[in-house]
PDB file of C-alpha atoms in Angstrom:
ATOM      1  CA  ASP G  23     108.707  86.604 113.267  1.00  0.00           C
ATOM      2  CA  THR G  24     105.567  88.443 112.212  1.00  0.00           C
ATOM      3  CA  GLU G  25     107.110  91.300 110.297  1.00  0.00           C
ATOM      4  CA  VAL G  26     106.944  92.524 106.764  1.00  0.00           C
ATOM      5  CA  THR G  27     110.033  94.592 106.054  1.00  0.00           C
ATOM      6  CA  GLN G  28     110.102  97.240 103.359  1.00  0.00           C
ATOM      7  CA  THR G  29     113.122  99.120 102.038  1.00  0.00           C
ATOM      8  CA  PRO G  30     113.821 101.924 101.562  1.00  0.00           C
ATOM      9  CA  LYS G  31     111.560 103.827 103.961  1.00  0.00           C
ATOM     10  CA  HIS G  32     111.944 106.987 101.902  1.00  0.00           C
ATOM     11  CA  LEU G  33     112.870 107.415  98.244  1.00  0.00           C
ATOM     12  CA  VAL G  34     113.230 110.537  96.135  1.00  0.00           C
ATOM     13  CA  MET G  35     113.690 110.065  92.418  1.00  0.00           C
ATOM     14  CA  GLY G  36     113.609 112.027  89.215  1.00  0.00           C
ATOM     15  CA  MET G  37     111.302 111.164  86.354  1.00  0.00           C
ATOM     16  CA  THR G  38     114.121 109.568  84.378  1.00  0.00           C
ATOM     17  CA  ASN G  39     115.488 107.422  87.196  1.00  0.00           C
ATOM     18  CA  LYS G  40     115.148 103.700  87.671  1.00  0.00           C
ATOM     19  CA  LYS G  41     114.699 102.508  91.228  1.00  0.00           C
ATOM     20  CA  SER G  42     113.228  99.557  93.092  1.00  0.00           C
ATOM     21  CA  LEU G  43     111.205  99.047  96.235  1.00  0.00           C
ATOM     22  CA  LYS G  44     111.801  95.851  98.173  1.00  0.00           C
ATOM     23  CA  CYS G  45     109.647  93.821 100.525  1.00  0.00           C
ATOM     24  CA  GLU G  46     110.503  90.748 102.562  1.00  0.00           C
ATOM     25  CA  GLN G  47     108.494  88.473 104.849  1.00  0.00           C
ATOM     26  CA  HIS G  48     109.446  85.341 106.778  1.00  0.00           C
ATOM     27  CA  MET G  49     106.020  84.205 107.918  1.00  0.00           C
ATOM     28  CA  GLY G  50     105.746  81.507 105.266  1.00  0.00           C
ATOM     29  CA  HIS G  51     102.970  83.392 103.522  1.00  0.00           C
ATOM     30  CA  ARG G  52     102.365  82.543  99.870  1.00  0.00           C
ATOM     31  CA  ALA G  53     100.497  85.690  98.821  1.00  0.00           C
ATOM     32  CA  MET G  54     102.116  89.109  98.598  1.00  0.00           C
ATOM     33  CA  TYR G  55     100.614  92.446  97.673  1.00  0.00           C
ATOM     34  CA  TRP G  56     101.527  95.941  96.573  1.00  0.00           C
ATOM     35  CA  TYR G  57      99.190  98.771  97.538  1.00  0.00           C
ATOM     36  CA  LYS G  58      99.505 102.468  96.705  1.00  0.00           C
ATOM     37  CA  GLN G  59      98.214 104.999  99.225  1.00  0.00           C
ATOM     38  CA  LYS G  60      97.778 108.719  98.717  1.00  0.00           C
ATOM     39  CA  ALA G  61      97.465 111.050 101.692  1.00  0.00           C
ATOM     40  CA  LYS G  62      94.177 110.720 103.604  1.00  0.00           C
ATOM     41  CA  LYS G  63      92.985 107.999 101.209  1.00  0.00           C
ATOM     42  CA  PRO G  64      92.594 104.235 101.597  1.00  0.00           C
ATOM     43  CA  PRO G  65      95.168 101.874 100.104  1.00  0.00           C
ATOM     44  CA  GLU G  66      94.575 101.015  96.456  1.00  0.00           C
ATOM     45  CA  LEU G  67      95.524  97.552  95.283  1.00  0.00           C
ATOM     46  CA  MET G  68      98.146  97.405  92.527  1.00  0.00           C
ATOM     47  CA  PHE G  69      99.350  93.798  92.290  1.00  0.00           C
ATOM     48  CA  VAL G  70      98.859  90.426  93.956  1.00  0.00           C
ATOM     49  CA  TYR G  71     101.238  87.484  93.738  1.00  0.00           C
ATOM     50  CA  SER G  72      99.918  84.106  94.780  1.00  0.00           C
ATOM     51  CA  TYR G  73     102.401  81.233  94.978  1.00  0.00           C
ATOM     52  CA  GLU G  74     104.939  83.415  93.186  1.00  0.00           C
ATOM     53  CA  LYS G  75     102.668  83.976  90.206  1.00  0.00           C
ATOM     54  CA  LEU G  76     101.106  87.320  89.335  1.00  0.00           C
ATOM     55  CA  SER G  77      97.408  86.804  89.902  1.00  0.00           C
ATOM     56  CA  ILE G  78      95.976  90.333  90.032  1.00  0.00           C
ATOM     57  CA  ASN G  79      97.144  93.412  88.135  1.00  0.00           C
ATOM     58  CA  GLU G  80      94.759  96.288  88.696  1.00  0.00           C
ATOM     59  CA  SER G  81      95.519  97.939  85.353  1.00  0.00           C
ATOM     60  CA  VAL G  82      98.666  99.527  86.697  1.00  0.00           C
ATOM     61  CA  PRO G  83     100.790 101.528  84.204  1.00  0.00           C
ATOM     62  CA  SER G  84     103.790  99.673  82.830  1.00  0.00           C
ATOM     63  CA  ARG G  85     106.188 102.110  84.486  1.00  0.00           C
ATOM     64  CA  PHE G  86     105.525  99.975  87.584  1.00  0.00           C
ATOM     65  CA  SER G  87     106.926  96.468  87.184  1.00  0.00           C
ATOM     66  CA  PRO G  88     106.469  93.903  89.960  1.00  0.00           C
ATOM     67  CA  GLU G  89     108.684  90.922  90.556  1.00  0.00           C
ATOM     68  CA  CYS G  90     108.426  88.015  92.977  1.00  0.00           C
ATOM     69  CA  PRO G  91     111.824  86.215  92.958  1.00  0.00           C
ATOM     70  CA  ASN G  92     110.744  83.746  95.647  1.00  0.00           C
ATOM     71  CA  SER G  93     108.048  83.233  98.235  1.00  0.00           C
ATOM     72  CA  SER G  94     109.684  85.629 100.711  1.00  0.00           C
ATOM     73  CA  LEU G  95     110.558  88.530  98.443  1.00  0.00           C
ATOM     74  CA  LEU G  96     108.583  91.051  96.442  1.00  0.00           C
ATOM     75  CA  ASN G  97     110.024  93.882  94.410  1.00  0.00           C
ATOM     76  CA  LEU G  98     108.476  96.838  92.645  1.00  0.00           C
ATOM     77  CA  HIS G  99     110.638  98.246  89.860  1.00  0.00           C
ATOM     78  CA  LEU G 100     110.058 101.899  89.041  1.00  0.00           C
ATOM     79  CA  HIS G 101     110.950 103.614  85.776  1.00  0.00           C
ATOM     80  CA  ALA G 102     109.982 106.904  84.161  1.00  0.00           C
ATOM     81  CA  LEU G 103     107.563 107.787  86.931  1.00  0.00           C
ATOM     82  CA  GLN G 104     105.415 110.890  87.044  1.00  0.00           C
ATOM     83  CA  PRO G 105     105.032 113.341  89.930  1.00  0.00           C
ATOM     84  CA  GLU G 106     101.508 112.020  90.516  1.00  0.00           C
ATOM     85  CA  ASP G 107     103.040 108.651  91.373  1.00  0.00           C
ATOM     86  CA  SER G 108     104.329 110.167  94.603  1.00  0.00           C
ATOM     87  CA  ALA G 109     102.654 108.184  97.378  1.00  0.00           C
ATOM     88  CA  LEU G 110     103.152 105.673 100.167  1.00  0.00           C
ATOM     89  CA  TYR G 111     103.687 102.186  98.766  1.00  0.00           C
ATOM     90  CA  LEU G 112     102.606  99.423 101.099  1.00  0.00           C
ATOM     91  CA  CYS G 113     103.604  95.795 100.867  1.00  0.00           C
ATOM     92  CA  ALA G 114     101.540  93.098 102.545  1.00  0.00           C
ATOM     93  CA  SER G 115     101.485  89.339 102.847  1.00  0.00           C
ATOM     94  CA  SER G 116      98.946  86.676 103.780  1.00  0.00           C
ATOM     95  CA  GLN G 117      98.352  82.966 103.654  1.00  0.00           C
ATOM     96  CA  PRO G 118      95.959  82.272 100.774  1.00  0.00           C
ATOM     97  CA  TRP G 119      92.574  80.691 101.481  1.00  0.00           C
ATOM     98  CA  SER G 120      93.111  80.501 105.208  1.00  0.00           C
ATOM     99  CA  TRP G 121      91.274  81.770 108.267  1.00  0.00           C
ATOM    100  CA  PRO G 122      91.636  84.371 109.555  1.00  0.00           C
ATOM    101  CA  GLY G 123      93.572  85.269 106.422  1.00  0.00           C
ATOM    102  CA  GLU G 124      94.296  88.840 107.313  1.00  0.00           C
ATOM    103  CA  LEU G 125      96.972  90.817 105.529  1.00  0.00           C
ATOM    104  CA  PHE G 126     100.131  91.767 107.390  1.00  0.00           C
ATOM    105  CA  PHE G 127     101.480  95.106 106.251  1.00  0.00           C
ATOM    106  CA  GLY G 128     104.924  96.642 106.193  1.00  0.00           C
ATOM    107  CA  GLU G 129     105.607 100.218 107.253  1.00  0.00           C
ATOM    108  CA  GLY G 130     105.625 101.376 103.664  1.00  0.00           C
ATOM    109  CA  SER G 131     108.019 103.181 101.364  1.00  0.00           C
ATOM    110  CA  ARG G 132     107.365 106.903 100.947  1.00  0.00           C
ATOM    111  CA  LEU G 133     108.097 107.769  97.312  1.00  0.00           C
ATOM    112  CA  THR G 134     108.571 111.305  96.031  1.00  0.00           C
ATOM    113  CA  VAL G 135     108.926 111.848  92.278  1.00  0.00           C
ATOM    114  CA  LEU G 136     110.432 115.182  91.291  1.00  0.00           C
TER     115      LEU G 136
ATOM    116  CA  ALA Y 202      81.880  93.908  92.967  1.00  0.00           C
ATOM    117  CA  GLN Y 203      82.049  94.301  96.685  1.00  0.00           C
ATOM    118  CA  THR Y 204      82.038  97.805  98.125  1.00  0.00           C
ATOM    119  CA  VAL Y 205      82.752  99.120 101.611  1.00  0.00           C
ATOM    120  CA  THR Y 206      81.338 102.401 102.884  1.00  0.00           C
ATOM    121  CA  GLN Y 207      82.480 104.386 105.892  1.00  0.00           C
ATOM    122  CA  SER Y 208      80.173 107.352 106.260  1.00  0.00           C
ATOM    123  CA  GLN Y 209      82.108 109.201 108.962  1.00  0.00           C
ATOM    124  CA  PRO Y 210      85.239 110.923 107.574  1.00  0.00           C
ATOM    125  CA  GLU Y 211      86.179 112.135 111.053  1.00  0.00           C
ATOM    126  CA  MET Y 212      85.196 111.333 114.625  1.00  0.00           C
ATOM    127  CA  SER Y 213      86.411 112.569 117.973  1.00  0.00           C
ATOM    128  CA  VAL Y 214      86.130 111.146 121.478  1.00  0.00           C
ATOM    129  CA  GLN Y 215      87.215 112.134 124.935  1.00  0.00           C
ATOM    130  CA  GLU Y 216      89.826 110.012 126.613  1.00  0.00           C
ATOM    131  CA  ALA Y 217      88.203 107.139 128.589  1.00  0.00           C
ATOM    132  CA  GLU Y 218      84.925 107.480 126.692  1.00  0.00           C
ATOM    133  CA  THR Y 219      83.396 105.127 124.122  1.00  0.00           C
ATOM    134  CA  VAL Y 220      83.148 105.736 120.387  1.00  0.00           C
ATOM    135  CA  THR Y 221      81.561 103.759 117.557  1.00  0.00           C
ATOM    136  CA  LEU Y 222      82.797 103.844 113.971  1.00  0.00           C
ATOM    137  CA  SER Y 223      80.360 102.824 111.248  1.00  0.00           C
ATOM    138  CA  CYS Y 224      80.895 100.569 108.252  1.00  0.00           C
ATOM    139  CA  THR Y 225      78.516  99.089 105.724  1.00  0.00           C
ATOM    140  CA  TYR Y 226      79.325  96.816 102.833  1.00  0.00           C
ATOM    141  CA  ASP Y 227      77.719  95.302  99.801  1.00  0.00           C
ATOM    142  CA  THR Y 228      78.203  91.703  98.732  1.00  0.00           C
ATOM    143  CA  SER Y 229      76.272  88.813  97.250  1.00  0.00           C
ATOM    144  CA  GLU Y 230      78.428  86.212  98.987  1.00  0.00           C
ATOM    145  CA  SER Y 231      77.089  84.283 101.957  1.00  0.00           C
ATOM    146  CA  ASP Y 232      80.389  83.626 103.710  1.00  0.00           C
ATOM    147  CA  TYR Y 233      83.100  86.241 103.899  1.00  0.00           C
ATOM    148  CA  TYR Y 234      85.519  87.978 106.219  1.00  0.00           C
ATOM    149  CA  LEU Y 235      85.565  91.511 107.547  1.00  0.00           C
ATOM    150  CA  PHE Y 236      88.355  93.441 109.227  1.00  0.00           C
ATOM    151  CA  TRP Y 237      89.088  96.711 110.942  1.00  0.00           C
ATOM    152  CA  TYR Y 238      92.582  98.079 110.445  1.00  0.00           C
ATOM    153  CA  LYS Y 239      94.190 101.009 112.238  1.00  0.00           C
ATOM    154  CA  GLN Y 240      96.781 103.269 110.623  1.00  0.00           C
ATOM    155  CA  PRO Y 241      98.477 105.686 113.039  1.00  0.00           C
ATOM    156  CA  PRO Y 242     100.657 108.537 111.782  1.00  0.00           C
ATOM    157  CA  SER Y 243     103.564 106.090 111.837  1.00  0.00           C
ATOM    158  CA  ARG Y 244     101.701 104.721 108.781  1.00  0.00           C
ATOM    159  CA  GLN Y 245     101.837 100.964 109.376  1.00  0.00           C
ATOM    160  CA  MET Y 246      98.460  99.284 108.928  1.00  0.00           C
ATOM    161  CA  ILE Y 247      97.676  97.245 112.039  1.00  0.00           C
ATOM    162  CA  LEU Y 248      94.863  94.722 112.333  1.00  0.00           C
ATOM    163  CA  VAL Y 249      92.439  95.658 115.107  1.00  0.00           C
ATOM    164  CA  ILE Y 250      89.757  93.011 114.868  1.00  0.00           C
ATOM    165  CA  ARG Y 251      88.281  90.466 112.448  1.00  0.00           C
ATOM    166  CA  GLN Y 252      84.932  88.787 111.929  1.00  0.00           C
ATOM    167  CA  GLU Y 253      83.870  85.744 109.920  1.00  0.00           C
ATOM    168  CA  ALA Y 254      80.404  86.199 108.496  1.00  0.00           C
ATOM    169  CA  TYR Y 255      79.009  82.797 109.445  1.00  0.00           C
ATOM    170  CA  LYS Y 256      79.822  83.392 113.108  1.00  0.00           C
ATOM    171  CA  GLN Y 257      76.884  85.146 114.708  1.00  0.00           C
ATOM    172  CA  GLN Y 258      78.846  86.073 117.816  1.00  0.00           C
ATOM    173  CA  ASN Y 259      80.392  89.525 117.632  1.00  0.00           C
ATOM    174  CA  ALA Y 260      84.185  89.560 117.816  1.00  0.00           C
ATOM    175  CA  THR Y 261      85.908  91.190 120.781  1.00  0.00           C
ATOM    176  CA  GLU Y 262      89.551  92.077 121.340  1.00  0.00           C
ATOM    177  CA  ASN Y 263      90.139  93.761 124.694  1.00  0.00           C
ATOM    178  CA  ARG Y 264      88.688  97.303 124.395  1.00  0.00           C
ATOM    179  CA  PHE Y 265      87.622  96.765 120.785  1.00  0.00           C
ATOM    180  CA  SER Y 266      84.406  95.052 119.773  1.00  0.00           C
ATOM    181  CA  VAL Y 267      82.216  94.897 116.715  1.00  0.00           C
ATOM    182  CA  ASN Y 268      78.502  94.993 116.119  1.00  0.00           C
ATOM    183  CA  PHE Y 269      78.052  92.697 113.138  1.00  0.00           C
ATOM    184  CA  GLN Y 270      74.596  92.803 111.574  1.00  0.00           C
ATOM    185  CA  LYS Y 271      74.730  90.411 108.610  1.00  0.00           C
ATOM    186  CA  ALA Y 272      71.248  91.085 107.277  1.00  0.00           C
ATOM    187  CA  ALA Y 273      71.854  94.825 107.352  1.00  0.00           C
ATOM    188  CA  LYS Y 274      75.415  94.368 106.014  1.00  0.00           C
ATOM    189  CA  SER Y 275      76.743  96.483 108.826  1.00  0.00           C
ATOM    190  CA  PHE Y 276      80.033  96.071 110.699  1.00  0.00           C
ATOM    191  CA  SER Y 277      80.634  98.828 113.244  1.00  0.00           C
ATOM    192  CA  LEU Y 278      83.628  99.102 115.570  1.00  0.00           C
ATOM    193  CA  LYS Y 279      83.235 100.115 119.201  1.00  0.00           C
ATOM    194  CA  ILE Y 280      86.240 101.384 121.116  1.00  0.00           C
ATOM    195  CA  SER Y 281      85.741 101.468 124.885  1.00  0.00           C
ATOM    196  CA  ASP Y 282      87.845 103.413 127.383  1.00  0.00           C
ATOM    197  CA  SER Y 283      89.490 105.347 124.547  1.00  0.00           C
ATOM    198  CA  GLN Y 284      93.180 106.071 124.929  1.00  0.00           C
ATOM    199  CA  LEU Y 285      95.392 108.699 123.316  1.00  0.00           C
ATOM    200  CA  GLY Y 286      97.149 105.926 121.418  1.00  0.00           C
ATOM    201  CA  ASP Y 287      93.886 105.021 119.681  1.00  0.00           C
ATOM    202  CA  ALA Y 288      94.136 108.178 117.578  1.00  0.00           C
ATOM    203  CA  ALA Y 289      94.552 107.022 113.988  1.00  0.00           C
ATOM    204  CA  MET Y 290      92.833 106.391 110.662  1.00  0.00           C
ATOM    205  CA  TYR Y 291      90.544 103.388 110.896  1.00  0.00           C
ATOM    206  CA  PHE Y 292      89.747 101.398 107.784  1.00  0.00           C
ATOM    207  CA  CYS Y 293      86.998  98.834 107.422  1.00  0.00           C
ATOM    208  CA  ALA Y 294      87.906  96.088 104.941  1.00  0.00           C
ATOM    209  CA  TYR Y 295      86.221  93.197 103.152  1.00  0.00           C
ATOM    210  CA  ARG Y 296      88.166  90.177 101.964  1.00  0.00           C
ATOM    211  CA  ALA Y 297      87.141  89.642  98.354  1.00  0.00           C
ATOM    212  CA  THR Y 298      88.131  87.100  95.750  1.00  0.00           C
ATOM    213  CA  GLN Y 299      89.307  87.938  92.252  1.00  0.00           C
ATOM    214  CA  GLY Y 300      90.934  85.815  89.603  1.00  0.00           C
ATOM    215  CA  GLY Y 301      91.487  82.939  91.994  1.00  0.00           C
ATOM    216  CA  SER Y 302      93.209  85.195  94.506  1.00  0.00           C
ATOM    217  CA  GLU Y 303      92.131  87.236  97.460  1.00  0.00           C
ATOM    218  CA  LYS Y 304      92.374  90.932  98.176  1.00  0.00           C
ATOM    219  CA  LEU Y 305      91.142  93.448 100.708  1.00  0.00           C
ATOM    220  CA  VAL Y 306      88.649  96.088  99.637  1.00  0.00           C
ATOM    221  CA  PHE Y 307      88.908  99.098 101.927  1.00  0.00           C
ATOM    222  CA  GLY Y 308      86.459 101.783 102.907  1.00  0.00           C
ATOM    223  CA  LYS Y 309      87.565 105.405 102.694  1.00  0.00           C
ATOM    224  CA  GLY Y 310      88.509 105.497 106.356  1.00  0.00           C
ATOM    225  CA  THR Y 311      87.543 107.393 109.495  1.00  0.00           C
ATOM    226  CA  LYS Y 312      90.036 109.679 111.198  1.00  0.00           C
ATOM    227  CA  LEU Y 313      89.684 109.283 114.960  1.00  0.00           C
ATOM    228  CA  THR Y 314      90.884 112.029 117.284  1.00  0.00           C
ATOM    229  CA  VAL Y 315      91.161 111.332 121.013  1.00  0.00           C
ATOM    230  CA  ASN Y 316      90.970 114.422 123.202  1.00  0.00           C
ATOM    231  CA  PRO Y 317      92.696 114.432 126.599  1.00  0.00           C
TER     232      PRO Y 317
END
């Protein structure tokens, strides 16, 4: 199984809502990532979990709250978002400090904030 | 900090022809890893090809090959016998380390159009 599964594929939420994005992988990878991607732009790193510990937070606003319940799951909790947070949110996984060490990406969750 | 530059926002190629996408990067590390990812309109990022810096031999995967010039810090992607399904955004990426973890630093991307 070489898939990273993200749910939901599409999400529309108001600025006062609380929602979550979910990501799951069964490749035994111990690093998981959240990237944000605006249209026609490259992915921008938000968070990295390595061995279930938050290791990189790229100064992301607190309205985004990541969670890594176990080595297979990664959540992104969303609260009081702004319209400019509308984007494609990509989850990825990899095996730390390995070769080739590429990231495997999910199909993304398209978020629209009204 | 490492940076990745893709100087061609858009490229086009005729079906069955060859196209080369450019990528340069900046790093002070001596050993590192480089990747090309493809993102079709379906939006999933798919690995195309990878290169380890200490390997002098250029990587090849079927119709895809790279021209890796370490001294020039250049990592271009050549697509031979282009197919309609190759149309996508192509991102060059550098595997960087930060805070004891690893991350990918992406270039801005090149949109490839394949004309029938």
